[in-house]
Short mmCIF file of C-alpha atoms and ligand atoms in Angstrom, two decimals:
data_model
loop_
_atom_site.label_atom_id
_atom_site.label_comp_id
_atom_site.label_asym_id
_atom_site.label_seq_id
_atom_site.Cartn_x
_atom_site.Cartn_y
_atom_site.Cartn_z
CA UNK A 1 8.36 47.13 -7.46
CA UNK A 2 7.61 49.40 -10.43
CA UNK A 3 7.01 53.04 -9.47
CA UNK A 4 3.26 53.00 -8.67
CA UNK A 5 3.19 56.72 -8.28
CA UNK A 6 4.21 57.29 -11.83
CA UNK A 7 1.71 54.70 -13.10
CA UNK A 8 -0.94 56.60 -11.30
CA UNK A 9 0.13 60.03 -12.57
CA UNK A 10 -0.40 58.58 -16.09
CA UNK A 11 -3.75 57.17 -15.92
CA UNK A 12 -6.32 58.34 -18.22
CA UNK A 13 -9.77 57.62 -16.75
CA UNK A 14 -12.97 58.05 -19.04
CA UNK A 15 -15.35 60.77 -18.54
CA UNK A 16 -18.87 59.82 -19.16
CA UNK A 17 -22.18 61.81 -18.81
CA UNK A 18 -24.60 61.15 -16.03
CA UNK A 19 -27.23 60.18 -18.25
CA UNK A 20 -30.08 60.01 -15.94
CA UNK A 21 -29.66 63.56 -14.95
CA UNK A 22 -30.17 65.81 -17.82
CA UNK A 23 -30.95 69.53 -17.22
CA UNK A 24 -30.92 71.89 -20.03
CA UNK A 25 -27.90 74.10 -19.68
CA UNK A 26 -26.02 72.04 -16.99
CA UNK A 27 -23.35 69.75 -17.94
CA UNK A 28 -23.02 66.76 -15.46
CA UNK A 29 -20.04 64.35 -15.98
CA UNK A 30 -18.71 61.53 -14.14
CA UNK A 31 -15.04 60.75 -13.65
CA UNK A 32 -14.71 56.88 -13.99
CA UNK A 33 -12.10 55.98 -11.48
CA UNK A 34 -14.20 52.65 -10.97
CA UNK A 35 -12.84 51.56 -14.45
CA UNK A 36 -9.18 52.12 -14.12
CA UNK A 37 -8.18 48.76 -12.80
CA UNK A 38 -10.54 45.84 -12.30
CA UNK A 39 -9.11 45.24 -8.80
CA UNK A 40 -7.54 48.28 -7.41
CA UNK A 41 -9.68 50.94 -9.02
CA UNK A 42 -11.22 54.18 -7.52
CA UNK A 43 -9.70 56.54 -5.13
CA UNK A 44 -8.02 53.92 -3.02
CA UNK A 45 -5.49 53.50 -5.82
CA UNK A 46 -4.54 57.27 -5.59
CA UNK A 47 -4.32 56.93 -1.77
CA UNK A 48 -2.22 54.00 -1.96
CA UNK A 49 0.03 55.46 -4.51
CA UNK A 50 1.19 58.01 -2.06
CA UNK A 51 1.80 55.46 0.62
CA UNK A 52 3.67 52.87 -1.59
CA UNK A 53 6.12 55.72 -2.52
CA UNK A 54 6.87 56.36 1.16
CA UNK A 55 6.93 52.57 1.90
CA UNK A 56 9.51 52.19 -0.91
CA UNK A 57 11.86 54.56 0.71
CA UNK A 58 11.56 53.01 4.02
CA UNK A 59 13.15 49.55 5.06
CA UNK A 60 10.09 47.87 6.20
CA UNK A 61 9.23 44.25 5.17
CA UNK A 62 5.47 44.74 4.59
CA UNK A 63 2.48 46.95 4.54
CA UNK A 64 -0.04 46.98 7.41
CA UNK A 65 -3.39 48.69 7.55
CA UNK A 66 -6.85 48.64 9.31
CA UNK A 67 -10.38 48.10 8.21
CA UNK A 68 -13.68 46.42 8.65
CA UNK A 69 -14.88 43.06 7.09
CA UNK A 70 -16.04 44.95 3.81
CA UNK A 71 -13.18 47.46 3.62
CA UNK A 72 -12.50 48.63 0.09
CA UNK A 73 -9.08 49.86 1.30
CA UNK A 74 -8.01 46.37 2.52
CA UNK A 75 -9.27 44.99 -0.67
CA UNK A 76 -7.14 47.39 -2.80
CA UNK A 77 -4.21 46.85 -0.60
CA UNK A 78 -4.26 43.13 -0.88
CA UNK A 79 -4.46 43.38 -4.68
CA UNK A 80 -1.57 45.99 -4.83
CA UNK A 81 0.51 43.50 -2.60
CA UNK A 82 -0.04 40.74 -5.04
CA UNK A 83 0.49 42.66 -8.02
CA UNK A 84 3.61 44.41 -6.99
CA UNK A 85 5.12 41.68 -4.84
CA UNK A 86 5.02 43.06 -1.22
CA UNK A 87 3.56 41.34 1.85
CA UNK A 88 0.49 42.87 3.52
CA UNK A 89 -1.20 42.51 6.93
CA UNK A 90 -4.68 43.56 7.87
CA UNK A 91 -5.78 44.48 11.47
CA UNK A 92 -9.58 43.51 10.98
CA UNK A 93 -12.33 44.65 13.34
CA UNK A 94 -14.14 41.45 14.23
CA UNK A 95 -13.55 37.93 15.09
CA UNK A 96 -12.21 35.15 12.94
CA UNK A 97 -14.84 32.48 13.91
CA UNK A 98 -17.59 33.98 12.00
CA UNK A 99 -17.72 33.19 8.30
CA UNK A 100 -15.44 35.43 6.29
CA UNK A 101 -16.93 38.02 4.21
CA UNK A 102 -16.37 37.92 0.32
CA UNK A 103 -14.05 41.02 0.82
CA UNK A 104 -11.88 39.16 3.37
CA UNK A 105 -11.95 35.89 1.43
CA UNK A 106 -10.28 37.83 -1.39
CA UNK A 107 -7.84 39.39 0.73
CA UNK A 108 -6.87 36.07 2.12
CA UNK A 109 -6.67 34.34 -1.29
CA UNK A 110 -4.34 37.32 -2.23
CA UNK A 111 -1.90 36.44 0.33
CA UNK A 112 -2.82 39.13 2.90
CA UNK A 113 -2.30 38.03 6.55
CA UNK A 114 -5.72 38.62 8.44
CA UNK A 115 -5.27 39.65 12.13
CA UNK A 116 -8.48 39.91 13.93
CA UNK A 117 -8.87 42.15 16.87
CA UNK A 118 -11.78 42.97 19.12
CA UNK A 119 -13.61 46.41 19.08
CA UNK A 120 -11.84 47.94 22.17
CA UNK A 121 -8.34 46.97 20.68
CA UNK A 122 -9.40 48.40 17.20
CA UNK A 123 -10.38 51.76 18.89
CA UNK A 124 -6.68 52.18 19.32
CA UNK A 125 -5.89 52.22 15.60
CA UNK A 126 -5.39 56.05 15.42
CA UNK A 127 -2.84 56.06 18.30
CA UNK A 128 0.71 56.60 17.41
CA UNK A 129 1.93 54.26 20.35
CA UNK A 130 -0.15 51.40 19.03
CA UNK A 131 0.92 51.91 15.54
CA UNK A 132 4.64 51.97 16.56
CA UNK A 133 3.97 48.62 18.43
CA UNK A 134 2.38 47.12 15.31
CA UNK A 135 5.21 48.37 13.17
CA UNK A 136 7.67 46.78 15.40
CA UNK A 137 5.98 43.43 15.71
CA UNK A 138 5.27 43.01 11.88
CA UNK A 139 8.30 45.22 10.67
CA UNK A 140 5.71 47.13 8.84
CA UNK A 141 4.91 50.21 7.37
CA UNK A 142 1.67 51.35 8.97
CA UNK A 143 -1.02 52.91 6.67
CA UNK A 144 -3.81 54.62 8.59
CA UNK A 145 -7.44 53.20 8.12
CA UNK A 146 -8.96 53.91 4.82
CA UNK A 147 -5.43 54.90 3.43
CA UNK A 148 -5.57 58.28 5.14
CA UNK A 149 -2.97 60.45 6.45
CA UNK A 150 -0.52 62.95 4.67
CA UNK A 151 0.86 60.50 2.29
CA UNK A 152 -2.65 59.30 1.13
CA UNK A 153 -3.67 62.95 0.67
CA UNK A 154 -0.52 63.45 -1.34
CA UNK A 155 -1.43 60.72 -3.68
CA UNK A 156 -4.97 62.27 -4.44
CA UNK A 157 -3.43 65.36 -5.84
CA UNK A 158 -3.12 63.63 -9.09
CA UNK A 159 -7.01 63.64 -9.26
CA UNK A 160 -6.99 67.39 -10.14
CA UNK A 161 -5.52 66.56 -13.54
CA UNK A 162 -9.11 65.69 -14.56
CA UNK A 163 -10.85 68.62 -12.96
CA UNK A 164 -9.84 71.39 -15.23
CA UNK A 165 -12.67 73.51 -16.60
CA UNK A 166 -15.22 72.23 -14.19
CA UNK A 167 -17.24 74.59 -11.95
CA UNK A 168 -17.89 72.05 -9.22
CA UNK A 169 -16.29 68.89 -8.23
CA UNK A 170 -18.46 66.41 -6.24
CA UNK A 171 -17.31 63.34 -4.24
CA UNK A 172 -18.22 60.98 -1.36
CA UNK A 173 -16.45 61.56 1.84
CA UNK A 174 -15.52 59.01 4.38
CA UNK A 175 -12.17 59.86 6.30
CA UNK A 176 -12.06 63.15 3.99
CA UNK A 177 -8.62 62.26 2.93
CA UNK A 178 -9.47 62.30 -0.90
CA UNK A 179 -11.32 65.55 -0.65
CA UNK A 180 -8.45 67.21 1.27
CA UNK A 181 -5.84 66.09 -1.24
CA UNK A 182 -8.04 67.19 -4.21
CA UNK A 183 -8.76 70.67 -2.37
CA UNK A 184 -4.94 71.19 -1.79
CA UNK A 185 -4.38 71.19 -5.58
CA UNK A 186 -7.71 72.52 -7.09
CA UNK A 187 -8.17 75.43 -9.29
CA UNK A 188 -9.50 78.40 -7.31
CA UNK A 189 -12.55 78.90 -9.46
CA UNK A 190 -13.65 75.15 -8.99
CA UNK A 191 -15.86 74.50 -5.94
CA UNK A 192 -15.37 71.19 -4.13
CA UNK A 193 -18.54 69.63 -2.63
CA UNK A 194 -18.32 66.68 -0.35
CA UNK A 195 -21.17 64.40 0.46
CA UNK A 196 -20.48 63.00 4.00
CA UNK A 197 -21.49 59.28 4.15
CA UNK A 198 -20.85 59.20 7.88
CA UNK A 199 -23.24 60.35 10.53
CA UNK A 200 -20.49 61.98 12.76
CA UNK A 201 -22.12 64.74 14.64
CA UNK A 202 -20.28 67.34 12.77
CA UNK A 203 -16.71 66.06 13.32
CA UNK A 204 -15.72 66.11 9.62
CA UNK A 205 -17.08 69.74 9.24
CA UNK A 206 -14.81 70.94 12.25
CA UNK A 207 -11.97 69.02 10.78
CA UNK A 208 -12.23 70.74 7.44
CA UNK A 209 -12.92 74.18 8.91
CA UNK A 210 -9.37 73.71 10.26
CA UNK A 211 -7.64 72.00 7.45
CA UNK A 212 -9.02 73.05 4.06
CA UNK A 213 -6.84 75.56 2.29
CA UNK A 214 -8.07 78.97 3.07
CA UNK A 215 -8.44 79.81 -0.59
CA UNK A 216 -10.59 76.96 -1.40
CA UNK A 217 -14.12 77.14 -2.22
CA UNK A 218 -15.94 74.09 -0.70
CA UNK A 219 -19.01 72.65 0.93
CA UNK A 220 -19.60 69.57 3.00
CA UNK A 221 -23.13 68.02 2.66
CA UNK A 222 -24.02 66.52 6.21
CA UNK A 223 -27.63 65.47 5.59
CA UNK A 224 -27.10 62.51 3.08
CA UNK A 225 -25.75 59.86 5.33
CA UNK A 226 -28.88 57.93 5.00
CA UNK A 227 -29.01 56.38 8.33
CA UNK A 228 -25.29 55.85 8.74
CA UNK A 229 -22.33 54.15 7.22
CA UNK A 230 -22.96 50.67 5.99
CA UNK A 231 -26.86 50.98 5.92
CA UNK A 232 -28.48 50.79 2.43
CA UNK A 233 -32.12 52.09 2.80
CA UNK A 234 -34.65 51.46 0.03
CA UNK A 235 -34.38 54.96 -1.54
CA UNK A 236 -30.44 54.30 -2.21
CA UNK A 237 -31.41 50.90 -3.54
CA UNK A 238 -33.77 52.48 -6.02
CA UNK A 239 -30.99 54.81 -7.13
CA UNK A 240 -28.65 51.89 -7.50
CA UNK A 241 -31.28 50.04 -9.66
CA UNK A 242 -32.08 52.90 -11.84
CA UNK A 243 -28.20 53.47 -12.71
CA UNK A 244 -27.68 49.76 -13.00
CA UNK A 245 -30.10 49.86 -16.03
CA UNK A 246 -27.83 52.33 -17.82
CA UNK A 247 -24.55 50.49 -16.91
CA UNK A 248 -23.29 52.89 -14.46
CA UNK A 249 -22.84 50.73 -11.26
CA UNK A 250 -22.83 52.44 -7.97
CA UNK A 251 -21.87 51.02 -4.64
CA UNK A 252 -24.30 51.32 -1.66
CA UNK A 253 -21.89 53.00 0.80
CA UNK A 254 -20.36 55.94 -1.05
CA UNK A 255 -21.23 56.42 -4.68
CA UNK A 256 -24.89 55.97 -4.51
CA UNK A 257 -25.21 58.49 -1.66
CA UNK A 258 -23.04 60.72 -3.85
CA UNK A 259 -25.52 60.56 -6.76
CA UNK A 260 -28.55 60.56 -4.62
CA UNK A 261 -27.37 63.86 -2.91
CA UNK A 262 -26.58 65.32 -6.26
CA UNK A 263 -29.89 64.57 -7.72
CA UNK A 264 -31.62 66.22 -4.64
CA UNK A 265 -29.57 69.30 -4.76
CA UNK A 266 -29.96 69.66 -8.51
CA UNK A 267 -33.74 69.72 -8.13
CA UNK A 268 -33.40 72.91 -5.94
CA UNK A 269 -30.40 74.49 -7.56
CA UNK A 270 -30.78 74.12 -11.26
CA UNK A 271 -31.57 77.76 -12.05
CA UNK A 272 -28.53 78.95 -10.07
CA UNK A 273 -26.19 76.28 -11.80
CA UNK A 274 -27.20 77.22 -15.34
CA UNK A 275 -24.34 77.14 -17.72
CA UNK A 276 -22.07 75.28 -15.22
CA UNK A 277 -20.04 72.13 -15.83
CA UNK A 278 -20.06 69.84 -13.02
CA UNK A 279 -18.01 66.63 -12.42
CA UNK A 280 -18.84 63.74 -10.13
CA UNK A 281 -15.90 61.45 -8.99
CA UNK A 282 -16.90 57.74 -9.16
CA UNK A 283 -14.43 56.66 -6.60
CA UNK A 284 -15.22 52.84 -7.17
CA UNK A 285 -15.81 50.59 -4.41
CA UNK A 286 -17.97 48.10 -6.46
CA UNK A 287 -16.66 45.07 -4.65
CA UNK A 288 -18.66 46.28 -1.56
CA UNK A 289 -21.92 45.73 -3.68
CA UNK A 290 -21.45 41.96 -2.73
CA UNK A 291 -22.36 42.67 0.88
CA UNK A 292 -25.74 43.77 -0.31
CA UNK A 293 -26.33 40.86 -2.86
CA UNK A 294 -25.68 43.08 -5.63
CA UNK A 295 -23.61 41.98 -8.86
CA UNK A 296 -20.14 43.65 -9.05
CA UNK A 297 -19.91 43.89 -12.87
CA UNK A 298 -22.38 44.53 -15.63
CA UNK A 299 -22.49 41.14 -16.91
CA UNK A 300 -23.92 40.08 -13.48
CA UNK A 301 -20.79 38.50 -11.90
C1 PLP B 1 -13.07 54.96 0.71
C2 PLP B 1 -13.87 55.43 -0.38
C3 PLP B 1 -14.53 56.96 -0.33
C4 PLP B 1 -14.10 57.84 0.72
O1 PLP B 1 -12.80 58.21 0.78
P1 PLP B 1 -12.01 59.16 1.74
O2 PLP B 1 -10.93 59.60 1.34
O3 PLP B 1 -12.02 58.33 3.10
O4 PLP B 1 -12.94 60.25 2.07
C5 PLP B 1 -15.28 57.29 -1.38
N1 PLP B 1 -15.80 56.35 -2.34
C6 PLP B 1 -15.40 55.00 -2.29
C7 PLP B 1 -15.90 54.13 -3.18
C8 PLP B 1 -14.41 54.68 -1.35
O5 PLP B 1 -14.11 53.25 -1.22
#
């Protein structure tokens, strides 16, 4: 297996303006992680890079992780396994008698072993004893759900190579791993703004208050989850349609919420942000559009 971490460290993602969002005196750019690789794009590539390094140094036979039926993380892991020649196993929340989602059909076609577990079993996914047991059963290196954990965070430090010279860096927050990895390496005069896509009763906020570096300037916006993970209310669909027309494809779960939140905040803060340079991370996830009947690429595929 080639050195995935080195490959990731040398990537050169494009930076494009957020064209539908022009305000005199404010620069708004988008870091196009969605374009890095047609299959393993986005922040999941960076998180995986951290884990693949650790996996390479272990003696495990395969990589095992967890996810729901539309998981971007499982999708990226299956592609990485195919590309670099290692076996992958997915513990999927759900039942195998329902028709497989497009995401899981892809995973299966790429050679990933799908193991379905019920909700109660799936709840154990964060427990060390359960992970240990899975590791032994499958001789697997276990990656936390969403590619989280210290190794996933470590992989995300590479993202700060693109954030120099920006006053603010915005990104969508699921597990928060990407944001924590970026914050650990971010220049002290750049503010990190996370848009929480999960309605979690303040759990992420408490976690960040504990774990964000003391010197970091950060904010977590908790009011833009839009009814909760996995839902795509009509205001988000309108955002997606508006940006589709300009060729900036957004996914319903993460990046549409990010752009929506940013536009709302910009309305109120435009004066305060005069002269600033702002970078939005497009963290990919476009395969997830299929769950909402949206095309995955610009040519309508
Ligand atoms: C997983 C994902 C995120 C969230 O990343 P975390 O590290 O879990 O916070 C953001 N955007 C997209 C497109 C994702 O797939």
